Coordinates of C-alpha atoms (C1' of nucleotides) and ligand atoms in Angstrom, one line a residue:
Chain A
M11 CA -7.0 -27.7 11.4
K12 CA -8.3 -26.9 8.0
S13 CA -11.2 -28.9 6.5
P14 CA -9.4 -31.9 4.8
S15 CA -12.0 -31.9 2.1
Q16 CA -11.2 -30.2 -1.1
P17 CA -10.0 -27.6 -3.5
R18 CA -10.9 -24.8 -1.0
D19 CA -7.3 -23.8 -1.0
R20 CA -8.7 -20.6 -2.1
G21 CA -6.5 -18.9 0.5
I22 CA -4.5 -16.6 -1.7
P23 CA -2.0 -14.3 0.2
E24 CA -3.1 -10.6 0.3
A25 CA 0.3 -9.6 -1.1
T26 CA -0.3 -11.9 -4.0
V27 CA -3.7 -10.5 -4.7
A28 CA -2.3 -7.0 -4.8
R29 CA 0.2 -8.1 -7.5
L30 CA -2.2 -10.0 -9.7
P31 CA -3.5 -6.8 -11.4
L32 CA 0.1 -5.9 -12.2
Y33 CA 0.7 -9.2 -13.9
L34 CA -2.5 -8.9 -15.7
R35 CA -1.6 -5.5 -17.1
A36 CA 1.8 -6.7 -18.3
L37 CA 0.1 -9.8 -19.9
H38 CA -2.4 -7.6 -21.7
G39 CA 0.4 -5.6 -23.2
M40 CA 2.0 -8.9 -24.3
A41 CA -1.1 -10.3 -25.8
E42 CA -1.5 -7.2 -27.8
R43 CA 1.9 -7.5 -29.2
G44 CA 1.2 -11.0 -30.3
I45 CA 3.3 -12.8 -27.7
A46 CA 2.0 -16.3 -27.1
T47 CA 4.0 -17.6 -24.3
V48 CA 6.2 -15.9 -21.6
S49 CA 8.6 -17.2 -19.1
S50 CA 8.3 -16.2 -15.4
E51 CA 11.6 -14.2 -15.8
D52 CA 10.3 -12.1 -18.7
L53 CA 6.9 -11.5 -17.1
A54 CA 8.6 -10.6 -13.8
V55 CA 10.7 -8.0 -15.5
A56 CA 7.6 -6.6 -17.2
A57 CA 5.8 -6.4 -13.9
G58 CA 8.8 -5.1 -11.9
V59 CA 9.0 -8.0 -9.6
N60 CA 11.3 -10.9 -8.6
S61 CA 10.7 -13.9 -10.7
A62 CA 10.6 -16.4 -7.8
K63 CA 7.9 -14.3 -6.3
L64 CA 5.9 -14.2 -9.5
R65 CA 6.0 -18.0 -9.8
K66 CA 5.0 -18.5 -6.2
D67 CA 2.2 -16.0 -6.8
L68 CA 0.9 -17.8 -9.8
S69 CA 1.3 -21.3 -8.1
H70 CA -1.5 -20.0 -5.7
L71 CA -3.9 -20.2 -8.6
G72 CA -2.8 -23.5 -9.9
S73 CA -0.2 -25.1 -12.1
Y74 CA -0.7 -23.1 -15.2
G75 CA 2.8 -23.1 -16.6
T76 CA 4.7 -25.6 -18.7
R77 CA 8.2 -26.4 -17.6
G78 CA 10.7 -25.6 -20.1
V79 CA 8.4 -23.3 -21.9
G80 CA 6.6 -20.9 -19.7
Y81 CA 3.1 -19.7 -19.5
D82 CA 0.6 -19.3 -22.2
V83 CA -0.4 -15.7 -22.2
E84 CA -4.0 -15.9 -23.2
Y85 CA -4.6 -18.7 -20.8
L86 CA -3.0 -16.9 -18.0
V87 CA -4.9 -13.7 -18.7
Y88 CA -8.0 -15.8 -18.4
Q89 CA -7.1 -17.4 -15.2
I90 CA -6.0 -14.3 -13.4
S91 CA -9.1 -12.4 -14.6
R92 CA -11.2 -15.2 -13.3
E93 CA -9.5 -15.2 -10.0
L94 CA -9.9 -11.5 -9.6
G95 CA -13.5 -11.6 -10.6
L96 CA -13.1 -9.6 -13.8
T97 CA -15.0 -12.0 -15.9
Q98 CA -18.1 -10.5 -14.5
D99 CA -19.2 -6.9 -14.7
W100 CA -19.0 -4.7 -11.7
A101 CA -21.2 -1.7 -11.3
V102 CA -19.4 1.1 -9.6
A103 CA -21.0 4.3 -8.2
I104 CA -19.0 7.5 -7.7
V105 CA -20.3 9.6 -4.8
G106 CA -19.0 13.2 -4.7
V107 CA -18.7 14.6 -8.1
G108 CA -16.2 17.5 -7.6
N109 CA -12.8 17.9 -9.0
L110 CA -11.7 14.4 -8.3
G111 CA -15.0 12.6 -8.9
R112 CA -15.3 14.3 -12.4
A113 CA -11.8 13.1 -13.2
L114 CA -12.6 9.6 -12.3
A115 CA -15.9 9.6 -14.2
N116 CA -14.2 10.8 -17.3
Y117 CA -11.4 8.2 -16.9
G118 CA -11.8 5.4 -19.5
G119 CA -9.0 3.3 -18.2
F120 CA -10.8 1.2 -15.6
V121 CA -14.1 0.9 -17.4
S122 CA -12.2 -1.2 -19.9
R123 CA -11.8 -4.1 -17.6
G124 CA -14.9 -5.3 -15.9
F125 CA -15.8 -2.1 -14.2
R126 CA -18.7 0.1 -15.3
V127 CA -19.5 3.5 -13.8
A128 CA -23.2 3.0 -13.1
A129 CA -24.0 6.2 -11.2
L130 CA -22.8 9.6 -10.2
V131 CA -24.1 11.0 -7.1
D132 CA -23.7 14.4 -5.4
A133 CA -25.4 16.5 -2.8
D134 CA -24.8 19.9 -4.5
P135 CA -28.0 21.2 -6.4
E136 CA -25.7 22.9 -8.7
V137 CA -24.1 19.7 -9.7
V138 CA -27.1 17.4 -9.7
G139 CA -28.6 17.1 -13.1
D140 CA -25.4 17.7 -14.9
T141 CA -24.3 15.2 -17.5
I142 CA -20.6 14.0 -17.0
A143 CA -19.2 11.3 -19.3
G144 CA -22.7 10.5 -20.5
L145 CA -24.1 10.1 -17.1
N146 CA -26.7 12.1 -15.3
V147 CA -25.5 13.2 -11.7
E148 CA -28.2 12.1 -9.3
H149 CA -29.1 13.6 -5.9
I150 CA -27.7 12.0 -2.8
D151 CA -31.4 11.4 -1.6
E152 CA -31.4 8.8 -4.3
L153 CA -28.3 7.0 -3.1
E154 CA -30.0 3.9 -1.7
T155 CA -32.4 3.6 -4.7
V156 CA -29.6 3.9 -7.2
I157 CA -27.4 1.3 -5.4
G158 CA -30.3 -1.1 -5.2
Q159 CA -31.7 -0.7 -8.6
R160 CA -28.4 -0.8 -10.6
G161 CA -26.7 -3.5 -8.6
V162 CA -23.9 -1.3 -7.4
S163 CA -21.4 -3.4 -5.5
I164 CA -18.5 -1.1 -5.3
V165 CA -18.7 2.6 -4.3
V166 CA -16.0 5.2 -4.9
L167 CA -16.1 7.9 -2.3
A168 CA -14.9 11.3 -3.5
T169 CA -16.8 13.6 -1.2
P170 CA -15.1 16.0 1.3
A171 CA -13.7 14.4 4.3
A172 CA -16.4 15.7 6.5
A173 CA -19.1 14.0 4.6
A174 CA -17.3 10.7 4.0
Q175 CA -18.3 8.8 7.1
A176 CA -22.0 9.7 6.8
V177 CA -22.0 8.6 3.1
C178 CA -20.1 5.6 3.9
D179 CA -22.7 4.5 6.6
R180 CA -25.4 4.9 4.2
V181 CA -23.9 2.9 1.4
I182 CA -23.1 0.1 3.8
A183 CA -26.7 0.1 5.0
A184 CA -27.7 -0.1 1.4
G185 CA -25.7 -3.4 1.1
V186 CA -22.4 -2.3 -0.3
T187 CA -19.4 -4.2 1.0
S188 CA -16.6 -2.7 -1.0
I189 CA -15.4 0.9 -0.8
L190 CA -12.7 2.9 -2.4
N191 CA -12.1 6.0 -0.3
F192 CA -10.3 9.1 -1.5
A193 CA -11.3 11.2 1.4
P194 CA -8.5 11.8 4.0
V195 CA -10.3 10.1 6.9
V196 CA -10.2 6.8 8.6
L197 CA -13.6 5.2 7.8
S198 CA -15.2 3.2 10.6
V199 CA -16.9 0.1 9.0
P200 CA -17.9 -3.5 10.1
D201 CA -15.4 -6.2 9.5
S202 CA -17.4 -7.5 6.7
V203 CA -16.8 -4.4 4.7
D204 CA -13.6 -3.9 2.7
V205 CA -12.2 -0.4 2.4
R206 CA -9.3 0.6 0.4
K207 CA -8.0 4.1 0.5
V208 CA -6.0 6.3 -1.8
D209 CA -4.4 9.3 -0.2
L210 CA -2.3 11.6 -2.2
S211 CA -1.2 13.5 0.8
I212 CA 0.2 10.5 2.5
E213 CA 2.1 9.5 -0.7
L214 CA 3.6 12.9 -0.9
Q215 CA 4.7 12.8 2.7
I216 CA 6.3 9.5 2.4
L217 CA 8.2 10.8 -0.6
A218 CA 9.2 13.9 1.4
F219 CA 10.5 11.7 4.2
H220 CA 12.9 9.9 1.9
E221 CA 13.7 13.1 0.0
Q222 CA 14.8 14.8 3.2
R223 CA 16.9 11.8 4.2
K224 CA 18.7 11.9 0.8
A225 CA 19.3 15.6 1.1
G226 CA 20.5 15.3 4.7
G227 CA 22.8 12.6 3.9
P228 CA 24.7 10.6 6.6
L229 CA 25.2 13.7 8.7
M230 CA 22.6 16.3 9.2
A231 CA 23.7 18.1 12.3
M232 CA 21.4 21.1 12.4
D233 CA 18.6 21.5 14.8
G234 CA 19.0 20.3 18.3
Q235 CA 15.4 20.2 19.2
Chain B
M23 CA 18.2 6.6 27.6
K24 CA 17.6 9.7 29.6
S25 CA 18.0 12.6 27.2
P26 CA 14.6 13.0 25.9
S27 CA 15.7 15.0 22.8
Q28 CA 17.7 12.1 21.4
P29 CA 17.3 12.2 17.6
R30 CA 17.2 8.5 17.7
D31 CA 17.6 5.8 15.3
R32 CA 17.7 7.1 11.7
G33 CA 16.6 3.8 10.5
I34 CA 12.8 4.1 10.7
P35 CA 11.0 1.0 9.3
E36 CA 9.2 1.7 6.0
A37 CA 5.9 0.5 7.4
T38 CA 6.2 3.1 10.2
V39 CA 7.0 5.9 7.8
A40 CA 3.8 5.1 5.9
R41 CA 1.8 5.4 9.1
L42 CA 3.3 8.5 10.4
P43 CA 1.1 10.8 8.1
L44 CA -1.9 9.0 9.5
Y45 CA -0.9 9.8 13.0
L46 CA -0.2 13.4 12.0
R47 CA -3.6 13.8 10.5
A48 CA -5.4 12.5 13.6
L49 CA -3.1 14.8 15.9
H50 CA -4.0 17.8 13.7
G51 CA -7.7 17.0 14.2
M52 CA -7.2 16.8 18.0
A53 CA -5.1 19.9 18.2
E54 CA -8.0 21.7 16.4
R55 CA -10.4 20.5 19.0
G56 CA -8.2 21.7 21.8
I57 CA -7.0 18.4 23.1
A58 CA -3.6 18.8 24.8
T59 CA -2.5 15.3 25.5
V60 CA -3.5 12.0 24.1
S61 CA -2.9 8.4 25.1
S62 CA -1.6 5.8 22.6
E63 CA -4.9 4.1 23.0
D64 CA -7.0 7.0 22.0
L65 CA -4.6 8.2 19.1
A66 CA -4.5 4.5 17.9
V67 CA -8.3 4.5 17.6
A68 CA -8.3 7.8 15.7
A69 CA -5.8 6.5 13.4
G70 CA -7.3 3.1 13.0
V71 CA -4.3 1.1 14.1
N72 CA -3.4 -1.1 17.1
S73 CA -2.1 0.8 20.1
A74 CA 1.0 -1.3 20.6
K75 CA 2.0 -0.7 17.0
L76 CA 1.5 3.0 17.4
R77 CA 3.7 3.1 20.5
K78 CA 6.4 1.1 18.6
D79 CA 6.2 3.5 15.8
L80 CA 6.6 6.5 17.9
S81 CA 9.3 5.0 19.9
H82 CA 11.4 5.0 16.6
L83 CA 11.3 8.8 16.7
G84 CA 12.3 9.0 20.4
S85 CA 10.8 8.9 23.9
Y86 CA 8.2 11.6 23.5
G87 CA 5.5 10.3 25.7
T88 CA 4.9 10.6 29.4
R89 CA 4.1 7.4 31.3
G90 CA 0.8 7.6 33.1
V91 CA -0.2 10.6 30.9
G92 CA 0.3 10.1 27.2
Y93 CA 1.7 12.3 24.5
D94 CA 1.6 16.0 24.2
V95 CA -0.4 16.7 21.1
E96 CA 1.4 19.8 19.9
Y97 CA 4.8 18.5 20.7
L98 CA 4.1 15.2 18.8
V99 CA 2.8 17.0 15.8
Y100 CA 6.0 18.9 15.7
Q101 CA 8.2 15.8 16.0
I102 CA 6.4 13.9 13.4
S103 CA 6.4 16.8 11.1
R104 CA 10.1 17.3 11.5
E105 CA 10.7 13.6 10.9
L106 CA 8.7 13.5 7.7
G107 CA 10.4 16.7 6.5
L108 CA 7.3 18.8 6.5
T109 CA 8.9 21.7 8.4
Q110 CA 10.4 22.7 5.1
D111 CA 8.5 23.6 1.8
W112 CA 8.5 21.2 -1.0
A113 CA 8.0 22.4 -4.6
V114 CA 6.0 20.0 -6.6
A115 CA 5.5 20.0 -10.4
I116 CA 2.5 18.3 -12.0
V117 CA 3.3 17.0 -15.5
G118 CA 0.2 16.1 -17.6
V119 CA -2.7 18.5 -17.0
G120 CA -5.6 16.4 -18.2
N121 CA -8.6 15.2 -16.2
L122 CA -6.6 14.0 -13.3
G123 CA -3.7 16.6 -13.4
R124 CA -6.4 19.4 -13.2
A125 CA -8.1 17.7 -10.2
L126 CA -4.9 17.6 -8.4
A127 CA -3.9 21.1 -9.3
N128 CA -7.3 22.4 -7.9
Y129 CA -7.0 20.3 -4.8
G130 CA -6.2 22.4 -1.8
G131 CA -5.7 19.6 0.6
F132 CA -2.1 18.9 0.2
V133 CA -0.9 22.4 -0.4
S134 CA -1.8 22.9 3.3
R135 CA 1.0 20.9 4.6
G136 CA 4.5 21.7 3.3
F137 CA 3.6 21.0 -0.3
R138 CA 3.3 23.7 -2.9
V139 CA 2.3 23.2 -6.5
A140 CA 5.1 25.2 -8.3
A141 CA 4.5 24.2 -11.8
L142 CA 2.0 22.6 -14.3
V143 CA 3.5 21.2 -17.4
D144 CA 1.7 19.7 -20.5
A145 CA 2.6 18.8 -24.1
D146 CA -0.8 19.7 -25.7
P147 CA -0.7 23.2 -27.2
E148 CA -4.5 23.5 -26.4
V149 CA -3.7 23.3 -22.8
V150 CA -0.4 25.2 -22.6
G151 CA -1.0 28.8 -21.6
D152 CA -4.2 28.0 -19.7
T153 CA -4.5 29.2 -16.1
I154 CA -5.4 26.5 -13.7
A155 CA -5.7 27.1 -9.9
G156 CA -3.8 30.3 -10.5
L157 CA -0.9 28.7 -12.3
N158 CA 0.1 29.0 -15.9
V159 CA 0.4 25.7 -17.8
E160 CA 3.9 25.5 -19.3
H161 CA 5.1 23.6 -22.3
I162 CA 6.9 20.3 -21.8
D163 CA 9.9 21.7 -23.6
E164 CA 10.4 23.9 -20.5
L165 CA 10.3 20.9 -18.2
E166 CA 14.0 21.0 -17.3
T167 CA 14.2 24.8 -16.9
V168 CA 11.1 24.8 -14.6
I169 CA 12.3 22.0 -12.4
G170 CA 15.8 23.7 -12.1
Q171 CA 14.6 27.3 -11.6
R172 CA 11.9 26.5 -9.1
G173 CA 13.7 24.0 -7.0
V174 CA 11.2 21.3 -7.8
S175 CA 12.1 18.2 -5.9
I176 CA 8.9 16.1 -6.3
V177 CA 7.2 15.4 -9.6
V178 CA 3.7 14.2 -10.0
L179 CA 3.2 12.2 -13.2
A180 CA -0.3 12.4 -14.6
T181 CA 0.3 11.9 -18.4
P182 CA -1.1 9.0 -20.4
A183 CA 0.7 5.7 -19.8
A184 CA 2.5 5.8 -23.1
A185 CA 4.3 9.1 -22.3
A186 CA 5.2 8.3 -18.7
Q187 CA 8.5 6.6 -19.0
A188 CA 9.9 9.3 -21.3
V189 CA 8.8 12.1 -19.0
C190 CA 10.1 10.1 -16.1
D191 CA 13.6 9.8 -17.7
R192 CA 13.7 13.5 -18.3
V193 CA 12.7 14.7 -14.8
I194 CA 15.3 12.2 -13.4
A195 CA 18.0 13.6 -15.7
A196 CA 16.9 17.1 -14.4
G197 CA 17.8 16.0 -10.9
V198 CA 14.4 14.9 -9.5
T199 CA 14.6 11.8 -7.2
S200 CA 11.0 11.5 -6.0
I201 CA 8.1 10.8 -8.3
L202 CA 4.4 10.1 -7.7
N203 CA 3.1 8.2 -10.6
F204 CA -0.6 8.0 -11.6
A205 CA 0.1 6.4 -14.9
P206 CA -0.5 2.6 -15.1
V207 CA 3.0 1.6 -16.1
V208 CA 6.0 0.2 -14.2
L209 CA 8.5 2.9 -14.4
S210 CA 12.1 2.0 -14.8
V211 CA 14.3 4.1 -12.6
P212 CA 17.7 4.1 -10.9
D213 CA 17.8 2.8 -7.3
S214 CA 18.5 6.3 -6.1
V215 CA 15.0 7.4 -7.3
D216 CA 11.9 6.9 -5.2
V217 CA 8.7 6.1 -7.1
R218 CA 5.4 5.7 -5.5
K219 CA 2.4 4.8 -7.6
V220 CA -1.3 5.3 -7.3
D221 CA -3.4 3.0 -9.5
L222 CA -7.1 3.3 -9.2
S223 CA -7.6 0.2 -11.5
I224 CA -5.5 -2.0 -9.2
E225 CA -7.4 -0.8 -6.2
L226 CA -10.7 -1.7 -7.8
Q227 CA -9.4 -5.1 -8.9
I228 CA -8.4 -5.9 -5.3
L229 CA -11.9 -4.9 -4.1
A230 CA -13.5 -7.0 -6.8
F231 CA -11.4 -10.1 -5.8
H232 CA -12.7 -9.8 -2.2
E233 CA -16.3 -9.0 -3.3
Q234 CA -16.3 -12.0 -5.6
R235 CA -15.1 -14.2 -2.6
K236 CA -17.9 -12.8 -0.4
A237 CA -20.5 -13.3 -3.0
G238 CA -19.3 -16.9 -3.7
G239 CA -19.6 -17.6 0.0
P240 CA -18.3 -20.8 1.5
L241 CA -19.5 -22.8 -1.5
M242 CA -19.4 -21.6 -5.0
A243 CA -20.3 -24.5 -7.0
M244 CA -19.9 -23.4 -10.6
D245 CA -16.7 -24.3 -12.3
G246 CA -15.0 -27.3 -10.9
Q247 CA -11.4 -26.2 -11.4
Chain C
dC4 C1' 13.6 -42.5 -28.5
dC5 C1' 17.2 -40.2 -25.9
dG6 C1' 19.8 -36.8 -23.7
dA7 C1' 20.7 -31.9 -23.2
dC8 C1' 18.5 -27.9 -22.0
dT9 C1' 15.0 -24.8 -20.2
dT10 C1' 11.9 -23.4 -16.9
dT11 C1' 8.6 -24.3 -13.4
dG12 C1' 7.1 -25.2 -8.7
dT13 C1' 8.5 -25.2 -4.0
dG14 C1' 11.3 -26.3 0.4
dC15 C1' 13.7 -23.7 3.4
dA16 C1' 16.2 -19.9 5.5
dT17 C1' 15.4 -15.3 6.5
dC18 C1' 13.4 -11.0 7.2
dG19 C1' 10.5 -7.3 8.4
dG20 C1' 6.4 -6.4 10.7
dT21 C1' 2.7 -7.2 14.2
dT22 C1' 0.9 -8.2 18.6
dC23 C1' 1.0 -9.6 23.3
dA24 C1' 2.1 -8.8 27.7
dC25 C1' 4.5 -6.7 31.4
dA26 C1' 8.1 -4.3 34.0
dA27 C1' 9.4 0.4 34.6
dA28 C1' 8.1 5.2 34.8
dG29 C1' 5.6 8.9 36.1
dG30 C1' 1.5 11.6 38.1
dG31 C1' -1.8 12.5 41.6
dA32 C1' -4.1 11.6 45.9
dT33 C1' -3.7 11.3 50.6
Chain D
dA26 C1' 6.6 10.8 51.4
dT27 C1' 4.3 6.8 50.0
dC28 C1' 1.0 4.2 47.6
dC29 C1' -2.0 3.4 43.7
dC30 C1' -3.3 4.0 39.2
dT31 C1' -2.4 4.8 34.5
dT32 C1' 0.3 4.5 30.5
dT33 C1' 4.6 4.1 28.1
dG34 C1' 8.4 1.6 25.9
dT35 C1' 10.0 -2.8 24.5
dG36 C1' 11.3 -8.0 24.9
dA37 C1' 9.9 -11.9 22.7
dA38 C1' 6.8 -15.0 20.2
dC39 C1' 4.6 -15.1 16.2
dC40 C1' 3.1 -14.4 11.4
dG41 C1' 3.2 -13.6 6.6
dA42 C1' 6.2 -12.5 2.8
dT43 C1' 10.5 -12.7 0.3
dG44 C1' 14.2 -14.8 -2.3
dC45 C1' 17.6 -18.3 -2.9
dA46 C1' 18.5 -22.5 -4.9
dC47 C1' 17.4 -26.9 -6.8
dA48 C1' 14.9 -31.2 -8.1
dA49 C1' 11.3 -32.4 -11.0
dA50 C1' 9.0 -31.8 -15.2
dG51 C1' 8.6 -31.1 -19.7
dT52 C1' 10.4 -29.5 -24.6
dC53 C1' 13.1 -30.0 -28.5
dG54 C1' 16.9 -31.3 -31.7
dG55 C1' 19.0 -35.0 -33.4
Ligands
NAD307 N1 -8.8 16.6 -6.1 C1 -7.8 15.8 -5.6 O1 -6.8 15.8 -6.3 C2 -7.7 15.1 -4.4 C3 -6.7 14.4 -4.0 C4 -6.6 13.7 -2.9 C5 -7.8 13.6 -2.1 N2 -8.8 14.2 -2.4 C6 -10.0 14.1 -1.7 O2 -11.1 13.7 -2.4 C7 -12.2 14.2 -2.0 C8 -12.9 15.0 -3.1 O3 -11.9 16.0 -3.5 P1 -12.4 17.1 -4.6 O4 -11.2 17.9 -4.9 O5 -13.1 16.4 -5.7 O6 -13.4 18.0 -3.7 P2 -14.5 18.8 -4.3 O7 -15.0 19.8 -3.2 O8 -14.2 19.4 -5.6 O9 -15.7 17.8 -4.5 C9 -16.5 17.3 -3.5 C10 -17.9 16.9 -4.0 O10 -18.5 16.3 -3.0 C11 -19.9 16.8 -3.0 N3 -20.5 16.4 -1.7 C12 -20.3 17.1 -0.5 N4 -21.0 16.5 0.4 C13 -21.7 15.5 -0.1 C14 -22.4 14.5 0.4 N5 -22.8 14.4 1.6 N6 -22.9 13.5 -0.5 C15 -22.5 13.5 -1.7 N7 -21.8 14.5 -2.2 C16 -21.3 15.4 -1.4 C17 -19.8 18.2 -3.2 O11 -21.0 18.7 -3.7 C18 -18.7 18.2 -4.3 O12 -19.3 18.2 -5.6 C19 -11.9 15.1 -0.8 O13 -12.1 14.4 0.4 C20 -10.4 15.4 -1.0 O14 -9.8 15.5 0.3 C21 -8.9 14.9 -3.6
NAD308 N1 -8.5 10.3 -14.5 C1 -8.4 9.4 -13.7 O1 -9.3 9.2 -12.8 C2 -7.3 8.5 -13.6 C3 -7.4 7.4 -12.7 C4 -6.3 6.5 -12.6 C5 -5.3 6.7 -13.5 N2 -5.2 7.7 -14.3 C6 -4.1 7.8 -15.2 O2 -3.5 9.1 -15.0 C7 -3.1 9.6 -16.2 C8 -3.7 10.8 -16.6 O3 -5.2 10.5 -16.7 P1 -6.1 11.7 -17.3 O4 -7.4 11.1 -17.2 O5 -5.8 13.0 -16.7 O6 -5.8 11.7 -18.9 P2 -5.8 12.9 -19.9 O7 -5.7 12.3 -21.2 O8 -7.0 13.6 -19.5 O9 -4.6 13.8 -19.6 C9 -3.4 13.5 -19.9 C10 -2.6 14.8 -20.2 O10 -1.2 14.6 -20.3 C11 -0.8 15.4 -21.4 N3 0.3 14.8 -22.0 C12 0.5 13.9 -23.0 N4 1.6 13.6 -23.4 C13 2.5 14.3 -22.5 C14 3.8 14.5 -22.5 N5 4.7 13.8 -23.1 N6 4.3 15.4 -21.6 C15 3.4 16.2 -20.8 N7 2.1 16.1 -20.9 C16 1.6 15.2 -21.7 C17 -2.0 15.5 -22.4 O11 -1.9 16.6 -23.2 C18 -3.1 15.6 -21.4 O12 -3.4 16.9 -21.0 C19 -3.3 8.4 -17.2 O13 -2.0 7.7 -17.3 C20 -4.3 7.7 -16.5 O14 -4.2 6.3 -16.9 C21 -6.2 8.6 -14.4

DNA sequence: CCGACTTTGTGCATCGGTTCACAAAGGGAT
DNA sequence: ATCCCTTTGTGAACCGATGCACAAAGTCGG
């Protein structure tokens, strides 16, 4: 089946990958408070997950715990960071510098860990040339140049929905294979490209669904069709 | 299974609920373009999902399709909207009117469908009293009053991480049971409360993980363990 | 050096979700 | 009215993820 060769057991489940950043955040907090080692139980509580799940997740990275003791916080931070690729620096470009794009550009929280906003790009002549968070907003015509010259490997899309697919096509053509999309559209991309989407409207609708259910309770007879 | 207006199984899978807003968006687009009926295949493509999955999802709401024809767009929009609770108006409060809170307040996209920003709340005296998107920013001391008087049932948390849990506790005490959290913390809440989180930093880290893997390719020789 | 204690790492049962594949249902043409 | 064509709705196999429960591994006090 699989090549019997070697440590290419790099097949980490997607669900696990999605939780590693959560563990990392909890671990950073602990490191700051001077905690040297942590048990799976304590870390699980801090990350809001089941401890067996946490142990299984960590076991995918290797055997980094010590039975009877727990995990070394610093060491685990390093291992998870390395696994996630945070030991290197990622250049991010934000395309679409409107309400949301500005908020993202001004946000310091993600720059702190391996990510660096390397460019801001917009189509509006009113916006181009502005300085936001110390960065000059560049014209969309420069998109490919900027991506190529600054080694941008992740693009954050914060344009209106109507423009998203076109911009998406261009950044992919420019060699980008990781996109974080805030526009409420389903982007069509080759399999080789990863797209993650953040959609506020969808989140609210899911909340509304559950809220309605709570309010309606076990019997909500009104409305026959 | 003959009555077509069967309210159906009230136990809709969570994965299905999360996709209904996607279908709804695609359907709205179709309705605007004057499309009257749509097949599961076409709608699935528009929503970016597998058609069998889409049919199974819709079957949870009832038998609203016509074999050999497809689904009536308008009717399906109505059924999904009703299921999600979008036929009623939801009052949303945004707590924390900084970079992100402002962007959310100015965002027109979700007000359009059943959601209405009913209040903006902040702790900073500099911000309180400002008018943003036509709304007065109120003081955090008024939190409970505002929630009670305006029937707020969904709260969007956009405060710094350090303040999130405290604000969360207060809004829950005020009767709110649905929270959308943008702060990078694991909120501790009773089981009866729904929390959904949006975390930009986590999304970027997941992208970085896959990006690293792509870059490393089938053989990434450095570091032997 | 030993034995009691702690905690990891994982086998296994289970569960929810996805996908395939097809019989049944319905429309439209003749 | 009958046949053919399209498309739904769903049974069933499959797949990945979850969580329990426990043996193995390692610590630490004495
Ligand atoms: N603001 C929010 O809270 C929020 C929430 C959820 C989703 N979104 C989505 O995020 C996106 C941005 O929202 P926003 O509120 O910032 O909108 P916005 O209109 O304030 O900003 C959009 C920016 O994109 C620029 N733009 C337009 N076409 C472009 C192109 N082809 N290339 C580059 N830039 C282009 C515009 O000049 C503008 O500056 C939208 O798709 C919106 O639906 C926003
Ligand atoms: N801006 C982004 O793009 C972004 C992205 C991801 C996550 N976040 C998170 O969203 C949150 C907000 O980010 P931001 O960039 O808007 O930060 P910000 O500092 O610009 O805004 C925070 C606002 O919350 C207010 N506040 C502080 N304590 C409060 C309290 N107890 N009650 C009410 N309001 C209070 C502050 O006065 C300020 O106006 C943070 O937790 C941040 O980590 C932001």
